[in-house]
mmCIF file of C-alpha atoms in Angstrom:
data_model
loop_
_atom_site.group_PDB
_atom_site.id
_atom_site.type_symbol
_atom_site.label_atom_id
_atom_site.label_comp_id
_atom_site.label_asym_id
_atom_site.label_seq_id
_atom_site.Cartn_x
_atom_site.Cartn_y
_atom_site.Cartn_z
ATOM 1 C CA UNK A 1 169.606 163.354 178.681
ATOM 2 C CA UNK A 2 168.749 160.109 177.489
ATOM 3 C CA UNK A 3 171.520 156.887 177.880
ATOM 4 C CA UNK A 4 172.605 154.450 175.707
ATOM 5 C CA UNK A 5 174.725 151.000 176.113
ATOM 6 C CA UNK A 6 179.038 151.181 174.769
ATOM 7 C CA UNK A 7 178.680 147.959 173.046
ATOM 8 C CA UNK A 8 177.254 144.665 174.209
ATOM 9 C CA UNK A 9 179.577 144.119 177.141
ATOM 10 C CA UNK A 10 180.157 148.403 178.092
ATOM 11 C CA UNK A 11 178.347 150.128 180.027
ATOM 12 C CA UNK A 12 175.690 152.990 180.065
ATOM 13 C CA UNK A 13 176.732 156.678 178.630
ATOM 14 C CA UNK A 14 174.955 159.667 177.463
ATOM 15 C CA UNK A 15 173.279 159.839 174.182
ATOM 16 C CA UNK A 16 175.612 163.019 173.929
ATOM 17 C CA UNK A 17 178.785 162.711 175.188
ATOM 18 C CA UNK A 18 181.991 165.607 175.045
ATOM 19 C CA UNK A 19 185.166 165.512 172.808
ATOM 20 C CA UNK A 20 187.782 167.055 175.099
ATOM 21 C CA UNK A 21 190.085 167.866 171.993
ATOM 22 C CA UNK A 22 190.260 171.639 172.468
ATOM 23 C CA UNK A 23 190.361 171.239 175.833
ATOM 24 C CA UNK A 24 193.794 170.788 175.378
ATOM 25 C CA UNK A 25 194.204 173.658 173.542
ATOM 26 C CA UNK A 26 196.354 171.477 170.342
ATOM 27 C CA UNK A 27 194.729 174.431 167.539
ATOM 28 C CA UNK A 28 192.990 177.461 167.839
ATOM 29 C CA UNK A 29 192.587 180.060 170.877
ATOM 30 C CA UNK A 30 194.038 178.596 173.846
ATOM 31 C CA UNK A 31 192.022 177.731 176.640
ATOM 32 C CA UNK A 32 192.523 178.982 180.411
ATOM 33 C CA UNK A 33 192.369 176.109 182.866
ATOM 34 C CA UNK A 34 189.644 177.536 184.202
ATOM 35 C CA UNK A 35 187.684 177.800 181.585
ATOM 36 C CA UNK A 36 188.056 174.292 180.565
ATOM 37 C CA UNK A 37 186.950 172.739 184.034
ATOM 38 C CA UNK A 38 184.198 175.678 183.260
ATOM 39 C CA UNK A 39 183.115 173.517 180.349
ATOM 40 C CA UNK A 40 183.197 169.814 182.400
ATOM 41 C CA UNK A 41 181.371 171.170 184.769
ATOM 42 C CA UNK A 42 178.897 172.374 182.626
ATOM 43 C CA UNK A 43 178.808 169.437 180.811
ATOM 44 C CA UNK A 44 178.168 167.342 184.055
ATOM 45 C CA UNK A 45 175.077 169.433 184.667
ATOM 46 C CA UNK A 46 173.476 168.677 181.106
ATOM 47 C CA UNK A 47 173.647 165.116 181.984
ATOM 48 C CA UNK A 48 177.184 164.108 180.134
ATOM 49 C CA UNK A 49 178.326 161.137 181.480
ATOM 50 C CA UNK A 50 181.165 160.628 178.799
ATOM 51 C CA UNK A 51 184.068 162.188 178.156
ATOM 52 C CA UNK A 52 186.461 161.183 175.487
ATOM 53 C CA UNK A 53 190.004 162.550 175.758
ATOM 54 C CA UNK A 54 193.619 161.221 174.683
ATOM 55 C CA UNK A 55 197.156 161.454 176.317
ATOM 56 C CA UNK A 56 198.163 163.571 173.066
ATOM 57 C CA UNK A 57 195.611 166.228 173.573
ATOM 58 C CA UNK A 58 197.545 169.244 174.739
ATOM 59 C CA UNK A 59 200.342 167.095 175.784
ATOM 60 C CA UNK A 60 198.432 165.379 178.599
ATOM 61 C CA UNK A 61 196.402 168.569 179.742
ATOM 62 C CA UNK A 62 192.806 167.518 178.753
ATOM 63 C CA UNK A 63 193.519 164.260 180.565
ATOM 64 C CA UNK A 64 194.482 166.172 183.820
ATOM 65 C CA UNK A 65 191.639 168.665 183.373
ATOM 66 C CA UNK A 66 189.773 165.320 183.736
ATOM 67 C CA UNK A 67 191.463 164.558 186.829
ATOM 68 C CA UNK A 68 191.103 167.350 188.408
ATOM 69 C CA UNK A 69 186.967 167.928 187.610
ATOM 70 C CA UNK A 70 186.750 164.144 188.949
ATOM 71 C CA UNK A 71 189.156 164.387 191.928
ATOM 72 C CA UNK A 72 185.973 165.655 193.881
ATOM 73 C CA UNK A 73 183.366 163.896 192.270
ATOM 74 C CA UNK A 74 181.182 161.029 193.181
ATOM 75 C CA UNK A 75 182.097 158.889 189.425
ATOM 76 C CA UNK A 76 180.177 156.137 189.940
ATOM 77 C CA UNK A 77 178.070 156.786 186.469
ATOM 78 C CA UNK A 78 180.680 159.146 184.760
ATOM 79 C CA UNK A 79 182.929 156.992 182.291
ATOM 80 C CA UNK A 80 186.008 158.616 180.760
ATOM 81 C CA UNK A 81 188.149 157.104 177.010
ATOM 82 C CA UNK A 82 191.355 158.081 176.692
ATOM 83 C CA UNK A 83 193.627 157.255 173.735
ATOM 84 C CA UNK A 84 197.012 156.106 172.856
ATOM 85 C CA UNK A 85 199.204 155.769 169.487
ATOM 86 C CA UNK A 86 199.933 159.104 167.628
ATOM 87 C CA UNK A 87 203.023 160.156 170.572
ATOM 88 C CA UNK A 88 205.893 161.147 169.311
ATOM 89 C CA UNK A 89 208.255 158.171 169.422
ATOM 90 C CA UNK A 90 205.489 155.753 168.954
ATOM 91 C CA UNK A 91 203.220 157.192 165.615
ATOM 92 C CA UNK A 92 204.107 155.522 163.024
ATOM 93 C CA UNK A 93 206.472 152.638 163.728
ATOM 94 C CA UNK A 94 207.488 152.875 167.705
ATOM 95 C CA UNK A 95 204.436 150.747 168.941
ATOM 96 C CA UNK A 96 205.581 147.879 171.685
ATOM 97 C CA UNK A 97 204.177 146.671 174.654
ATOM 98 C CA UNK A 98 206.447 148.789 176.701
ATOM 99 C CA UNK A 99 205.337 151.493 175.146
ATOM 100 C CA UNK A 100 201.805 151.139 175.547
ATOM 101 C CA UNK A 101 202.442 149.941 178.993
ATOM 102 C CA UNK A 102 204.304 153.224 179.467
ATOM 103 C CA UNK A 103 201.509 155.763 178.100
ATOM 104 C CA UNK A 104 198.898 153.690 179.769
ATOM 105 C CA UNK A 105 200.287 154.274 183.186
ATOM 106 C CA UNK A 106 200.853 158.164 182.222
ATOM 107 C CA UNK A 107 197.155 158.342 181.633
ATOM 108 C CA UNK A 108 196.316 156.677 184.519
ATOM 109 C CA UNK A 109 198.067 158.960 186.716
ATOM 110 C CA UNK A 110 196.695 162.051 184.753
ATOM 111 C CA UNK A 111 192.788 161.158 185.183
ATOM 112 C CA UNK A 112 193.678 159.831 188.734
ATOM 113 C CA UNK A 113 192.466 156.684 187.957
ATOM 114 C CA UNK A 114 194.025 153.109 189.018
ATOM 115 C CA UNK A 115 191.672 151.309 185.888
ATOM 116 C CA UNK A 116 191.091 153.071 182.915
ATOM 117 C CA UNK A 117 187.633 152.598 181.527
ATOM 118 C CA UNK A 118 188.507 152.611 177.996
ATOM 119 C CA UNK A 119 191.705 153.006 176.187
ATOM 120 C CA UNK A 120 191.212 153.313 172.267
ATOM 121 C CA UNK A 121 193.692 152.619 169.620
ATOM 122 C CA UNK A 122 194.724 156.372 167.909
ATOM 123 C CA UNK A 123 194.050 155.993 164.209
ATOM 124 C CA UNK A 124 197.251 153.560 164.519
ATOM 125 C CA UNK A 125 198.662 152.389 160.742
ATOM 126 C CA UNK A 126 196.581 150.139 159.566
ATOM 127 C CA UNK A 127 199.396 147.706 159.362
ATOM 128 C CA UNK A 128 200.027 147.849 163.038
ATOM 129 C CA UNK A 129 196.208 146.769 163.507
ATOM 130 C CA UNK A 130 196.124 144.664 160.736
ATOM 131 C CA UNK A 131 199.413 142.907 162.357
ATOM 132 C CA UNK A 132 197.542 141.911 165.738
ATOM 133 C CA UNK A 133 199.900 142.138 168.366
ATOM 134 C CA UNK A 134 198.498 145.485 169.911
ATOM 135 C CA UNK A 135 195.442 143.797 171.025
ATOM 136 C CA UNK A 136 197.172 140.898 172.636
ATOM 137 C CA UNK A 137 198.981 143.591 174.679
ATOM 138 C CA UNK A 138 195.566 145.225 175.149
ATOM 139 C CA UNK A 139 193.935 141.999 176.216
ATOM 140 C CA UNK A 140 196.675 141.417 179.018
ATOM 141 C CA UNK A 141 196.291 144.881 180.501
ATOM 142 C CA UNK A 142 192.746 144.290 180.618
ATOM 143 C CA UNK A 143 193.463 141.100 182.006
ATOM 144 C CA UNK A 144 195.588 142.503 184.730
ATOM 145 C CA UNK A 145 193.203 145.094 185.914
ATOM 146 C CA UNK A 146 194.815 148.239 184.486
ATOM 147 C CA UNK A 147 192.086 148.925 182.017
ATOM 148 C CA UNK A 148 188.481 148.009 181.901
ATOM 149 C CA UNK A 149 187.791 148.038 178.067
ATOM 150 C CA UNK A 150 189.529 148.799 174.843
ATOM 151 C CA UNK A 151 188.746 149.860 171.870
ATOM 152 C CA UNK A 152 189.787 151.634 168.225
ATOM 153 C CA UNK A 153 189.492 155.209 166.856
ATOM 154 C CA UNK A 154 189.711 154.532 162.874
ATOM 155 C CA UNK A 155 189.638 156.368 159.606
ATOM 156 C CA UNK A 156 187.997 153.787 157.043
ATOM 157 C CA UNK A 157 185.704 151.171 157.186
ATOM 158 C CA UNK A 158 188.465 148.582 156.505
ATOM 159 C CA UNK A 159 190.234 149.249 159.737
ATOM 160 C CA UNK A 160 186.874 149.180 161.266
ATOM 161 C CA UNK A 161 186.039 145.762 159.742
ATOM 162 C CA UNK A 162 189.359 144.420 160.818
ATOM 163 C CA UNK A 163 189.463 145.956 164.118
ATOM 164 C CA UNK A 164 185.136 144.347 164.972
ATOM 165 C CA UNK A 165 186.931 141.015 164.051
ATOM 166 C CA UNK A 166 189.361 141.307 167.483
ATOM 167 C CA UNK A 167 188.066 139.111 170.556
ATOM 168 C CA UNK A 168 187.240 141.953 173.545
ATOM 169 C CA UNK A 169 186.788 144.699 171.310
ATOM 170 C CA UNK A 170 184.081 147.018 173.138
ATOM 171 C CA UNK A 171 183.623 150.004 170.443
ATOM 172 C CA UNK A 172 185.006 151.877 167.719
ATOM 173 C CA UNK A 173 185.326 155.464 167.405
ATOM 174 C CA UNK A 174 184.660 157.060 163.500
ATOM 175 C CA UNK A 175 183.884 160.061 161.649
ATOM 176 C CA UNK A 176 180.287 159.708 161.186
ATOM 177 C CA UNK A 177 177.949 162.477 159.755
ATOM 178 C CA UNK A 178 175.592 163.500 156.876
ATOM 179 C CA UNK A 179 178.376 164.212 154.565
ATOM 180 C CA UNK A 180 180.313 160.991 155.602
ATOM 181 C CA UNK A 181 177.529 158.161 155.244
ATOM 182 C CA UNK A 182 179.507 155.266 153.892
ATOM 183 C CA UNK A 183 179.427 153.562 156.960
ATOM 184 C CA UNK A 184 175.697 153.159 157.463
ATOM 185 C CA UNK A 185 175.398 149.917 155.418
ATOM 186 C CA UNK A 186 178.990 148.818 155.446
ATOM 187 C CA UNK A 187 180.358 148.984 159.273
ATOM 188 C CA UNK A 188 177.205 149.516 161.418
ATOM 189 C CA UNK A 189 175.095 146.785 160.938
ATOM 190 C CA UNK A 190 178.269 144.454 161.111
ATOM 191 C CA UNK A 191 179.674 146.272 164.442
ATOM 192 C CA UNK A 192 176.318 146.039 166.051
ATOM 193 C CA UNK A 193 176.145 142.386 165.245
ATOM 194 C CA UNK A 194 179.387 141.866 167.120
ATOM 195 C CA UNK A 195 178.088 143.798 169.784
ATOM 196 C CA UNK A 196 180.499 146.588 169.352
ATOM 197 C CA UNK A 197 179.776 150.324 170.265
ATOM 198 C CA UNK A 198 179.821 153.006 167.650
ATOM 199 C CA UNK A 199 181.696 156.322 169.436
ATOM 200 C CA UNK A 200 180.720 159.571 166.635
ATOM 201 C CA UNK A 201 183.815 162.160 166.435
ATOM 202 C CA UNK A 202 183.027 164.946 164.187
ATOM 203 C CA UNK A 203 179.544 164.981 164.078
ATOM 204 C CA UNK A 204 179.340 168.998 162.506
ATOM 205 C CA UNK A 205 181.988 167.982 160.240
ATOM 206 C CA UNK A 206 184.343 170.534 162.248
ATOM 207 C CA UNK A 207 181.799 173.102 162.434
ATOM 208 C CA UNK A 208 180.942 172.895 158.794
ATOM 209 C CA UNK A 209 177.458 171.430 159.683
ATOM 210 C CA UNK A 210 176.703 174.029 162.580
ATOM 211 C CA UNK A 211 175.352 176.234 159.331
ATOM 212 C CA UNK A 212 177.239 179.200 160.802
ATOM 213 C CA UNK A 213 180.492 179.522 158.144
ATOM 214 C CA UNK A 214 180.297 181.510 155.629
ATOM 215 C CA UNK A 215 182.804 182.446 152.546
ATOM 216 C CA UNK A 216 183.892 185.601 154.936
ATOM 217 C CA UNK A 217 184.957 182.962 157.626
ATOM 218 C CA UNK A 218 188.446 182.888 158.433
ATOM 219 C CA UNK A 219 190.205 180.760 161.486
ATOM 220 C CA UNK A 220 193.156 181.156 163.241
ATOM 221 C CA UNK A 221 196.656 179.928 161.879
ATOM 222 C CA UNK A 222 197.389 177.248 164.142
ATOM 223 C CA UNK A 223 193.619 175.705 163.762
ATOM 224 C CA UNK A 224 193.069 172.641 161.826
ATOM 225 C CA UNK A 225 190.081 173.871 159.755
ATOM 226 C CA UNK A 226 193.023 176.500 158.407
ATOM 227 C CA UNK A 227 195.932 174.368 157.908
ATOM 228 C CA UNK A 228 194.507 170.949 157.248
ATOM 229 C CA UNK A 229 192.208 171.979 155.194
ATOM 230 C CA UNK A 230 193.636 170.055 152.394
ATOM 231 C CA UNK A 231 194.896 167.170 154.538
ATOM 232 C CA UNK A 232 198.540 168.981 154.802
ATOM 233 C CA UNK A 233 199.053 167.376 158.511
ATOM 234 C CA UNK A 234 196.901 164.618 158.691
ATOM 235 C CA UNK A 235 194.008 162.548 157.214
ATOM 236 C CA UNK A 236 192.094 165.369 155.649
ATOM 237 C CA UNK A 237 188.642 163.515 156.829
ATOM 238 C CA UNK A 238 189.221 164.750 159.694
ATOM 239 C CA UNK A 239 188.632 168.316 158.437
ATOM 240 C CA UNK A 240 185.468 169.350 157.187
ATOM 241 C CA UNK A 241 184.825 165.748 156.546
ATOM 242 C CA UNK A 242 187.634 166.103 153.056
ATOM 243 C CA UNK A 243 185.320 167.992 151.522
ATOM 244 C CA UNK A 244 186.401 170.782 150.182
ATOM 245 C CA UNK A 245 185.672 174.197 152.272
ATOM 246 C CA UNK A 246 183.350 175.610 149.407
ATOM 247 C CA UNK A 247 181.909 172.820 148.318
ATOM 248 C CA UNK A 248 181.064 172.307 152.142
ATOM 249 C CA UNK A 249 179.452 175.899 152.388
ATOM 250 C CA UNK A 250 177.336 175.438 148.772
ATOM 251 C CA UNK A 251 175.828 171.972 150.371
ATOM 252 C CA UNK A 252 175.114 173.298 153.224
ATOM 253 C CA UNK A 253 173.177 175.595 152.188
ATOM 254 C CA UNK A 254 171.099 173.370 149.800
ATOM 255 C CA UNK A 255 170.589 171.057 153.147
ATOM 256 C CA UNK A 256 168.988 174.328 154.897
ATOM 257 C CA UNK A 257 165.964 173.902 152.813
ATOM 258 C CA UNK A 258 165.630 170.600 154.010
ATOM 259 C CA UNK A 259 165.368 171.675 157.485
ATOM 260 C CA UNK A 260 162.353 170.690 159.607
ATOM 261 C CA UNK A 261 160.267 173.669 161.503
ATOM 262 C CA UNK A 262 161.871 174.883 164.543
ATOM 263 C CA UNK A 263 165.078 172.653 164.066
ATOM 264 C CA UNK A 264 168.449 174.140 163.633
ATOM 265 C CA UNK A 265 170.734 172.963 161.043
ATOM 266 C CA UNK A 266 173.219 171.668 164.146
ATOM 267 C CA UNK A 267 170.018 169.713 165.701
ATOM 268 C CA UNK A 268 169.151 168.039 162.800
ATOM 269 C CA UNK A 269 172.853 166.707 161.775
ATOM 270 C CA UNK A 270 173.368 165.111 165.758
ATOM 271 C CA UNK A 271 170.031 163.942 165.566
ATOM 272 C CA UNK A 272 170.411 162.321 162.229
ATOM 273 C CA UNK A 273 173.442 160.486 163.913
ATOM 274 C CA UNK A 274 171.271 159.057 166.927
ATOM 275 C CA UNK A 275 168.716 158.137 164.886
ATOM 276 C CA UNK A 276 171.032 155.022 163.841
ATOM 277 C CA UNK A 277 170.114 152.532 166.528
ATOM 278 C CA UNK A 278 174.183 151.454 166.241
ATOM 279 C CA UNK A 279 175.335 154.550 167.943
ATOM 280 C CA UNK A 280 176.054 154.413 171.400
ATOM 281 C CA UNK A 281 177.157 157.859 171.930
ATOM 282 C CA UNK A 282 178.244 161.050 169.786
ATOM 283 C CA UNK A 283 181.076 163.484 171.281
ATOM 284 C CA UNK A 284 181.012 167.026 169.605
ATOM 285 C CA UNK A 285 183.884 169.205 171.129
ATOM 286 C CA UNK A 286 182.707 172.472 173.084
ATOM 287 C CA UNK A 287 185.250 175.670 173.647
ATOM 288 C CA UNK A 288 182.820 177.642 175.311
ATOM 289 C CA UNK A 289 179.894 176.205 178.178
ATOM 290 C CA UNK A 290 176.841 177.858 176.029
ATOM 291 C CA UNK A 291 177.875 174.936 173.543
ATOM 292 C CA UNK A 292 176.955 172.198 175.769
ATOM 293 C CA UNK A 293 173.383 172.843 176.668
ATOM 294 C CA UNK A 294 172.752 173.187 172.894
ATOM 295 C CA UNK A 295 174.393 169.634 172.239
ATOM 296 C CA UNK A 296 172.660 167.920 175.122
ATOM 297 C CA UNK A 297 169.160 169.058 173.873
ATOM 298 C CA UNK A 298 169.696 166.996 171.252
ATOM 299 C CA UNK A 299 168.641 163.891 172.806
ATOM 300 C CA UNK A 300 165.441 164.771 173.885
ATOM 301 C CA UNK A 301 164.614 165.827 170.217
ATOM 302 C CA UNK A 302 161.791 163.457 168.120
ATOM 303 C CA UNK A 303 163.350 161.335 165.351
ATOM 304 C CA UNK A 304 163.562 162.904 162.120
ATOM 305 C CA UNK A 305 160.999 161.574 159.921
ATOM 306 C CA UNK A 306 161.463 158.391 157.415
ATOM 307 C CA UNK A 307 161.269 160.817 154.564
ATOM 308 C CA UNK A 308 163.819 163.267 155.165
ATOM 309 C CA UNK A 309 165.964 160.300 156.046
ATOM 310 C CA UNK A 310 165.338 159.179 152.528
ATOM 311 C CA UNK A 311 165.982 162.581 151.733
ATOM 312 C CA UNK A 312 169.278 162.786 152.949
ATOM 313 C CA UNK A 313 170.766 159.358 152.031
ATOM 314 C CA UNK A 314 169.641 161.033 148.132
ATOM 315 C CA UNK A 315 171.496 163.996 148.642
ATOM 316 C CA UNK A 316 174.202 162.035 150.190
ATOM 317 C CA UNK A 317 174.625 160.252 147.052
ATOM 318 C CA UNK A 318 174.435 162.294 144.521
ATOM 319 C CA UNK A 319 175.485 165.828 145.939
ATOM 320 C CA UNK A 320 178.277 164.880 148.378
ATOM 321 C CA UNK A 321 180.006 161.666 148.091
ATOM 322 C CA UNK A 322 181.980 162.094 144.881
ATOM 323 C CA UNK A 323 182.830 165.055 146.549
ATOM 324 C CA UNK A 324 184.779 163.650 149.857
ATOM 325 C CA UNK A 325 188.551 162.980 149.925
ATOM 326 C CA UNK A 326 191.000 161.070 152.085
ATOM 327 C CA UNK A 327 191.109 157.980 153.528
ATOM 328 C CA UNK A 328 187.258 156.585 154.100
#
């Protein structure tokens, strides 16, 4: 597992890190305890050095699954984020420094940690970024000891814009992936200017990208890819990237024939994303161990070649993009 540098002023993670969403068990199957600390410690032996997490995620229980893999570890080189702003009683207009405070110190006791290593805005309203005070609260807790680093999950490349503008700001966390490419020449050349780290959620697009759905595919009531689909809940880019389930399946399977010999249509969608010198690390979720050695292969993989890069900004443009929906 090759490592990479969070932002100018971070420190070192893994190339591949692991989204510990499901680990809290928010949609789909539910997840045994056991089998989630199955999947850290799995993780830990691919070389994952980075776990993302947030104090929403199963109501605090994939922070605590945290705690409890790293209660008997040596952490010296393993670096958790944790979130904060979609609670209920703070998403959409209950954000104050008490608050933050509050949730901060809930984490912290969760993970088992005295100083955070990175606490990232939750797709807050862009108003509440755009506003300014949230980072002067940010910048005092950081100043006090309480957390290392912050930083901001976003949805568009205006809030990501904004946010690279904020003194201290170590990375940003987006939806990044071959059918989301907008932010190649708009936010990453700027954010690795600044010297901010680029965090990649959703790099299969929710699965879509694995190559494995099919029209026949159903999921489970309470899982997002079922009743988000349409952006019902929340923003729908965070769903099959907003496109459309279909239309997700039909480019798919035009992308297939693009696919390099011997390389899977998951391995060549992660490796597209690290082939983008801004990208510090990218965190696909896992609900089962077997996924993790198959993500942390990744990094050893060659580049993909200049012309299938060409290839796929083409396709990008005129196959997908009129195509995606939601906020972006």
């Amino acid at each position: 597992m090759k490592s990479r540098h969070l932002g100018k002023a971070g420190f070192s993670v893994s190339e591949i890190g692991l989204g510990c969403w499901q680990l809290g068990a928010d949609w789909g199957a539910p997840l045994a305890e056991e089998s989630g600390l199955e999947i850290l410690e799995t993780a830990l032996e691919n070389g994952v050095t980075f776990f993302d997490t947030a104090n929403v995620y199963g109501s605090g229980k994939s922070e605590s699954l945290i705690g409890k893999l790293l209660a008997n570890k040596n952490r010296s080189d393993i670096r958790v984020a944790t979130k904060f702003g979609r609670g209920d009683g703070i998403y959409p207009d209950g954000y104050s420094e008490q608050s933050l405070r509050e949730g901060i110190d809930a984490s912290r006791k969760r993970l088992g940690m005295d100083c955070l290593d990175l606490v990232q805005l939750h797709c807050v309203p862009t108003e509440v970024m755009r506003d300014g005070a949230i980072f002067d609260w940010l910048r005092t807790l950081k100043s006090e000891g309480v957390i290392r680093h912050f930083g901001a999950s976003v949805e568009t490349v205006e809030e990501g814009l904004m946010c690279i503008q904020q003194e201290g700001l170590l990375s940003l966390q987006v939806i990044y992936n071959i059918f989301r490419q907008k932010l190649t020449t708009q936010l990453l050349p700027q954010a690795q200017e600044k010297g901010v780290g680029i965090i990649v959620r959703l790099p299969l697009a929710s699965g879509m990208l694995s190559g494995k759905f099919t029209a026949q595919t159903t999921f489970a009531e309470d899982d997002h890819r079922n009743f988000n689909r349409d952006g019902q809940c929340f923003n729908v880019g965070e769903t099959f990237a907003g496109l459309p389930y279909e239309k997700g399946l039909e480019l798919v399977e035009e992308l297939k024939s693009m696919l390099p010999e011997g390389v899977s249509m998951a391995d060549m969608a992660q490796r597209w994303i690290l082939d983008h010198e801004a990208v510090s690390t990218i965190i696909p979720g896992a609900s089962r161990p077997d996924q993790i050695g198959r993500n942390a292969k990744i990094s050893d993989l060659p580049a993909l070649s200049d012309d299938l890069h060409k290839a796929l900004i083409t396709f990008y443009e005129e196959k997908v993009a009129a195509h995606v929906r939601g906020a972006y």
